[in-house]
Coordinates of N, CA and C in Angstrom, one line a residue:
M636 N -20.2 -42.8 35.6 CA -18.7 -42.9 35.5 C -18.2 -42.9 36.9
D637 N -17.3 -43.9 37.2 CA -16.7 -44.0 38.5 C -15.3 -43.5 38.5
D638 N -14.6 -43.6 39.6 CA -13.3 -43.1 39.8 C -12.3 -43.7 38.8
T639 N -12.4 -45.0 38.6 CA -11.5 -45.7 37.6 C -11.7 -45.1 36.2
D640 N -12.9 -44.8 35.8 CA -13.2 -44.2 34.5 C -12.5 -42.8 34.4
R641 N -12.7 -42.1 35.5 CA -12.1 -40.7 35.5 C -10.5 -40.8 35.5
R642 N -9.9 -41.8 36.2 CA -8.5 -41.9 36.1 C -8.0 -42.4 34.8
L643 N -8.8 -43.3 34.1 CA -8.5 -43.7 32.8 C -8.6 -42.6 31.8
I644 N -9.6 -41.7 31.9 CA -9.7 -40.6 31.0 C -8.5 -39.6 31.2
A645 N -8.2 -39.4 32.5 CA -7.0 -38.5 32.8 C -5.8 -39.1 32.1
A646 N -5.6 -40.4 32.2 CA -4.4 -41.0 31.6 C -4.4 -40.9 30.1
L647 N -5.6 -41.0 29.5 CA -5.7 -40.9 28.0 C -5.5 -39.4 27.6
R648 N -5.9 -38.5 28.5 CA -5.6 -37.0 28.2 C -4.1 -36.8 28.2
H649 N -3.4 -37.4 29.1 CA -2.0 -37.3 29.1 C -1.3 -37.9 27.9
D650 N -1.8 -39.1 27.5 CA -1.2 -39.8 26.4 C -2.2 -40.7 25.7
A651 N -2.9 -40.2 24.7 CA -4.0 -40.9 24.1 C -3.4 -42.1 23.3
R652 N -2.1 -42.1 23.1 CA -1.5 -43.3 22.3 C -1.0 -44.4 23.2
A653 N -1.2 -44.2 24.5 CA -0.7 -45.3 25.5 C -1.4 -46.6 25.2
S654 N -0.6 -47.7 25.2 CA -1.2 -49.0 25.0 C -2.1 -49.4 26.2
H655 N -3.0 -50.3 25.9 CA -3.9 -50.8 27.0 C -3.0 -51.4 28.1
S656 N -1.9 -52.1 27.7 CA -1.0 -52.6 28.8 C -0.4 -51.5 29.6
D657 N 0.0 -50.5 29.0 CA 0.6 -49.4 29.8 C -0.4 -48.7 30.7
L658 N -1.6 -48.5 30.1 CA -2.7 -47.9 30.9 C -3.1 -48.8 32.1
A659 N -3.1 -50.1 31.8 CA -3.5 -51.1 32.9 C -2.4 -51.0 34.0
H660 N -1.2 -51.0 33.6 CA -0.1 -50.9 34.6 C -0.2 -49.6 35.4
R661 N -0.4 -48.5 34.7 CA -0.4 -47.2 35.4 C -1.6 -47.1 36.4
L662 N -2.8 -47.7 36.0 CA -4.0 -47.6 36.8 C -4.1 -48.8 37.8
G663 N -3.3 -49.8 37.7 CA -3.4 -51.0 38.5 C -4.6 -51.8 38.3
I664 N -5.0 -52.0 37.0 CA -6.2 -52.8 36.7 C -5.8 -53.7 35.5
A665 N -6.6 -54.7 35.1 CA -6.3 -55.6 34.1 C -6.4 -54.9 32.7
R666 N -5.6 -55.4 31.7 CA -5.6 -54.9 30.4 C -7.0 -55.0 29.8
A667 N -7.7 -56.2 30.0 CA -9.0 -56.4 29.5 C -10.0 -55.4 30.1
T668 N -9.8 -55.0 31.3 CA -10.6 -54.0 32.0 C -10.5 -52.6 31.3
V669 N -9.2 -52.3 31.0 CA -9.0 -51.0 30.2 C -9.7 -51.0 28.9
R670 N -9.5 -52.1 28.1 CA -10.2 -52.2 26.8 C -11.7 -52.1 26.9
S671 N -12.3 -52.9 27.9 CA -13.7 -52.8 28.0 C -14.3 -51.5 28.5
R672 N -13.5 -50.8 29.4 CA -13.9 -49.5 29.9 C -13.8 -48.5 28.8
I673 N -12.8 -48.5 28.0 CA -12.7 -47.5 26.9 C -13.8 -47.8 25.9
E674 N -14.1 -49.0 25.5 CA -15.2 -49.3 24.6 C -16.5 -48.8 25.1
R675 N -16.7 -49.0 26.4 CA -18.0 -48.6 27.1 C -18.1 -47.1 27.1
L676 N -17.0 -46.4 27.4 CA -17.0 -44.9 27.5 C -17.2 -44.3 26.1
V677 N -16.7 -45.0 25.1 CA -16.9 -44.5 23.7 C -18.4 -44.7 23.3
A678 N -18.9 -45.9 23.6 CA -20.3 -46.3 23.3 C -21.3 -45.4 24.0
R679 N -21.0 -45.0 25.2 CA -21.9 -44.1 25.9 C -21.7 -42.6 25.6
G680 N -20.7 -42.3 24.8 CA -20.5 -40.9 24.4 C -19.7 -40.1 25.3
E681 N -19.1 -40.7 26.4 CA -18.3 -40.0 27.3 C -17.0 -39.6 26.6
I682 N -16.4 -40.5 25.8 CA -15.3 -40.2 25.0 C -15.8 -40.1 23.6
V683 N -15.6 -38.9 23.0 CA -16.2 -38.7 21.6 C -15.1 -38.7 20.6
G684 N -13.8 -38.9 21.0 CA -12.8 -38.9 20.0 C -11.4 -38.8 20.6
F685 N -10.4 -39.1 19.8 CA -9.1 -39.0 20.2 C -8.4 -38.0 19.3
S686 N -7.5 -37.2 19.8 CA -6.8 -36.2 18.9 C -5.3 -36.3 19.0
V687 N -4.7 -35.6 18.0 CA -3.3 -35.5 18.0 C -2.9 -34.1 18.0
V688 N -1.9 -33.7 18.7 CA -1.4 -32.3 18.7 C -0.1 -32.4 18.0
T689 N 0.0 -31.7 16.9 CA 1.2 -31.7 16.0 C 2.1 -30.5 16.3
R690 N 3.3 -30.6 15.9 CA 4.3 -29.5 16.0 C 3.7 -28.2 15.5
S691 N 3.1 -28.3 14.3 CA 2.5 -27.1 13.7 C 1.4 -26.5 14.6
D692 N 0.7 -27.3 15.3 CA -0.4 -26.8 16.2 C 0.3 -25.9 17.3
V693 N 1.4 -26.4 17.8 CA 2.1 -25.7 18.9 C 2.8 -24.5 18.3
A694 N 3.4 -24.6 17.1 CA 4.2 -23.6 16.5 C 3.3 -22.4 16.0
R695 N 2.0 -22.7 15.8 CA 1.1 -21.7 15.2 C 1.1 -20.5 16.0
D696 N 1.1 -20.6 17.3 CA 1.0 -19.5 18.2 C 2.1 -19.5 19.2
P697 N 3.3 -19.2 18.8 CA 4.4 -19.2 19.8 C 4.2 -18.2 20.9
V698 N 3.4 -17.1 20.7 CA 3.1 -16.1 21.7 C 1.6 -16.1 21.9
R699 N 1.2 -16.5 23.1 CA -0.2 -16.6 23.5 C -0.5 -15.7 24.7
A700 N -1.7 -15.2 24.8 CA -2.1 -14.3 25.9 C -3.6 -14.3 26.1
L701 N -3.9 -14.0 27.3 CA -5.3 -13.7 27.7 C -5.5 -12.2 27.9
M702 N -6.5 -11.6 27.3 CA -6.7 -10.2 27.4 C -8.1 -10.1 28.1
M703 N -8.1 -9.5 29.3 CA -9.3 -9.3 30.0 C -9.8 -7.9 29.6
I704 N -11.1 -7.7 29.3 CA -11.6 -6.5 28.7 C -12.8 -6.0 29.5
G705 N -12.7 -4.7 29.9 CA -13.8 -4.0 30.5 C -14.4 -3.1 29.5
I706 N -15.8 -3.1 29.4 CA -16.5 -2.4 28.4 C -17.4 -1.3 29.0
E707 N -17.4 -0.1 28.4 CA -18.3 1.0 28.9 C -19.7 0.7 28.3
G708 N -20.7 1.0 29.1 CA -22.1 1.0 28.6 C -22.5 -0.4 28.1
R709 N -23.2 -0.4 26.9 CA -23.8 -1.6 26.4 C -23.2 -2.0 25.1
G710 N -21.9 -1.8 24.9 CA -21.3 -2.1 23.7 C -20.7 -3.5 23.6
T711 N -21.1 -4.4 24.5 CA -20.4 -5.7 24.5 C -20.7 -6.5 23.2
D712 N -21.9 -6.5 22.7 CA -22.2 -7.3 21.5 C -21.4 -6.8 20.3
R713 N -21.3 -5.5 20.2 CA -20.6 -4.8 19.1 C -19.1 -5.1 19.2
I714 N -18.5 -5.0 20.4 CA -17.1 -5.3 20.6 C -16.8 -6.7 20.4
A715 N -17.7 -7.6 20.8 CA -17.5 -9.1 20.6 C -17.4 -9.4 19.1
R716 N -18.3 -8.7 18.3 CA -18.3 -8.9 16.8 C -17.0 -8.4 16.2
Q717 N -16.5 -7.3 16.7 CA -15.2 -6.7 16.2 C -14.1 -7.7 16.6
L718 N -14.1 -8.2 17.8 CA -13.0 -9.1 18.2 C -13.0 -10.4 17.4
N719 N -14.2 -10.9 17.2 CA -14.3 -12.2 16.4 C -13.8 -12.0 15.0
G720 N -13.8 -10.8 14.5 CA -13.2 -10.5 13.2 C -11.7 -10.5 13.1
L721 N -11.0 -10.5 14.2 CA -9.6 -10.4 14.2 C -9.0 -11.9 14.2
S722 N -8.1 -12.1 13.3 CA -7.5 -13.4 13.1 C -6.7 -13.8 14.3
E723 N -6.2 -12.9 15.1 CA -5.4 -13.3 16.3 C -6.3 -13.7 17.5
V724 N -7.6 -13.5 17.4 CA -8.5 -14.0 18.5 C -8.8 -15.4 18.3
R725 N -8.3 -16.3 19.2 CA -8.5 -17.7 19.1 C -9.8 -18.1 19.8
A726 N -10.2 -17.4 20.8 CA -11.5 -17.7 21.5 C -11.9 -16.4 22.2
L727 N -13.2 -16.3 22.5 CA -13.7 -15.2 23.2 C -14.8 -15.7 24.2
H728 N -14.6 -15.2 25.4 CA -15.5 -15.7 26.5 C -16.1 -14.5 27.2
S729 N -17.4 -14.6 27.5 CA -18.1 -13.6 28.4 C -17.8 -14.1 29.8
T730 N -17.8 -13.2 30.7 CA -17.5 -13.6 32.1 C -18.2 -12.7 33.1
N731 N -18.1 -13.0 34.3 CA -18.7 -12.1 35.4 C -17.6 -11.5 36.1
G732 N -17.9 -10.6 37.1 CA -16.9 -10.0 37.9 C -16.4 -8.7 37.2
R733 N -15.1 -8.4 37.4 CA -14.5 -7.2 37.0 C -14.5 -7.0 35.5
W734 N -14.3 -8.1 34.7 CA -14.1 -8.1 33.3 C -15.4 -8.5 32.6
D735 N -15.6 -7.9 31.4 CA -16.8 -8.3 30.6 C -16.5 -9.4 29.6
L736 N -15.3 -9.3 29.0 CA -14.9 -10.3 28.1 C -13.5 -10.8 28.3
I737 N -13.2 -12.0 28.0 CA -11.8 -12.5 28.0 C -11.5 -13.0 26.6
A738 N -10.4 -12.5 26.0 CA -10.0 -12.9 24.6 C -8.8 -13.7 24.7
E739 N -8.8 -14.9 24.1 CA -7.6 -15.7 24.0 C -6.9 -15.3 22.7
L740 N -5.7 -14.8 22.8 CA -5.0 -14.3 21.6 C -3.8 -15.2 21.3
G741 N -3.5 -15.3 20.0 CA -2.3 -16.0 19.5 C -1.6 -15.1 18.5
A742 N -0.3 -15.1 18.5 CA 0.5 -14.3 17.6 C 1.8 -15.0 17.3
S743 N 2.5 -14.6 16.3 CA 3.8 -15.2 15.9 C 4.9 -14.5 16.6
S744 N 4.7 -13.3 17.2 CA 5.8 -12.7 17.9 C 5.3 -11.7 18.9
L745 N 6.1 -11.2 19.8 CA 5.7 -10.2 20.8 C 5.3 -8.9 20.1
E746 N 6.0 -8.6 19.0 CA 5.6 -7.4 18.3 C 4.2 -7.5 17.7
D747 N 3.9 -8.7 17.1 CA 2.5 -8.9 16.5 C 1.5 -8.9 17.6
L748 N 1.8 -9.4 18.8 CA 0.8 -9.4 19.9 C 0.6 -7.9 20.3
D749 N 1.7 -7.2 20.4 CA 1.6 -5.8 20.8 C 0.7 -5.0 19.9
S750 N 0.9 -5.3 18.6 CA 0.1 -4.6 17.6 C -1.4 -4.9 17.7
V751 N -1.8 -6.2 17.9 CA -3.2 -6.5 18.1 C -3.7 -5.9 19.4
L752 N -2.9 -5.9 20.4 CA -3.4 -5.3 21.7 C -3.7 -3.9 21.5
S753 N -2.8 -3.2 20.8 CA -3.1 -1.7 20.5 C -4.3 -1.5 19.7
R754 N -4.6 -2.4 18.7 CA -5.8 -2.2 17.9 C -7.0 -2.4 18.8
I755 N -7.0 -3.5 19.6 CA -8.2 -3.8 20.4 C -8.4 -2.6 21.4
R756 N -7.4 -2.1 22.0 CA -7.5 -1.0 23.0 C -8.1 0.2 22.4
R757 N -8.0 0.4 21.1 CA -8.6 1.6 20.4 C -10.1 1.4 20.0
F758 N -10.6 0.2 20.2 CA -12.0 0.0 19.9 C -12.9 0.9 20.8
D759 N -13.8 1.6 20.1 CA -14.7 2.5 20.9 C -15.5 1.7 21.9
G760 N -15.5 2.1 23.1 CA -16.3 1.4 24.1 C -15.4 0.6 25.1
I761 N -14.2 0.3 24.7 CA -13.3 -0.4 25.7 C -12.8 0.5 26.7
A762 N -13.1 0.3 28.0 CA -12.7 1.2 29.0 C -11.4 0.9 29.6
T763 N -11.1 -0.4 29.8 CA -9.9 -0.9 30.4 C -9.6 -2.3 30.0
S764 N -8.4 -2.7 30.1 CA -8.0 -4.1 29.8 C -6.7 -4.4 30.6
E765 N -6.5 -5.7 30.7 CA -5.4 -6.3 31.3 C -5.0 -7.5 30.6
T766 N -3.7 -7.7 30.2 CA -3.3 -8.8 29.4 C -2.2 -9.6 30.2
S767 N -2.4 -10.9 30.1 CA -1.4 -11.8 30.7 C -0.8 -12.8 29.6
L768 N 0.5 -12.8 29.5 CA 1.1 -13.8 28.6 C 1.0 -15.2 29.2
L769 N 0.7 -16.1 28.3 CA 0.7 -17.5 28.7 C 2.1 -18.1 28.5
L770 N 2.8 -18.5 29.5 CA 4.2 -18.9 29.4 C 4.4 -20.4 29.1
S771 N 3.7 -21.3 29.8 CA 3.8 -22.7 29.4 C 2.5 -23.4 29.8
V772 N 2.3 -24.6 29.1 CA 1.1 -25.3 29.3 C 1.4 -26.4 30.4
K773 N 0.6 -26.3 31.5 CA 0.7 -27.3 32.6 C -0.3 -28.4 32.4
K774 N -1.5 -28.1 31.7 CA -2.5 -29.1 31.4 C -3.3 -28.5 30.3
A775 N -3.5 -29.3 29.2 CA -4.3 -28.9 28.1 C -5.6 -29.7 28.0
S776 N -6.7 -29.1 27.6 CA -8.0 -29.9 27.5 C -8.1 -30.6 26.2
R777 N -7.2 -30.4 25.3 CA -7.3 -31.1 24.0 C -6.4 -32.2 23.9

């Protein structure tokens, strides 16, 4: 994959519905080049699909947060299972450094988020946590 392919993928991430003509104009290449490069990227498996983000996808979690969690002892697997059982946990990541786990949380209101944070903080073995609200999306991977 060369720089043009990377720029093309970046443009498609920004607007997957852009026409070949618009993409060609934006990238300064021929429309036929855009078409053939997209076909090649799909055939090679570099692009595995195109997706749509709907209003309901965005509205599902009007309040989103990242909760960094520090765990005492060896309870990480047990706490991860407990977190995975909560409907508000959208993703769970292990990490290195100060925090043992990072939970991506989604809720319909600040009150609902506060409630789930309180529940999580009461889990046996959680020593410390820090939560950051996600305010706006500057770049999405989907």
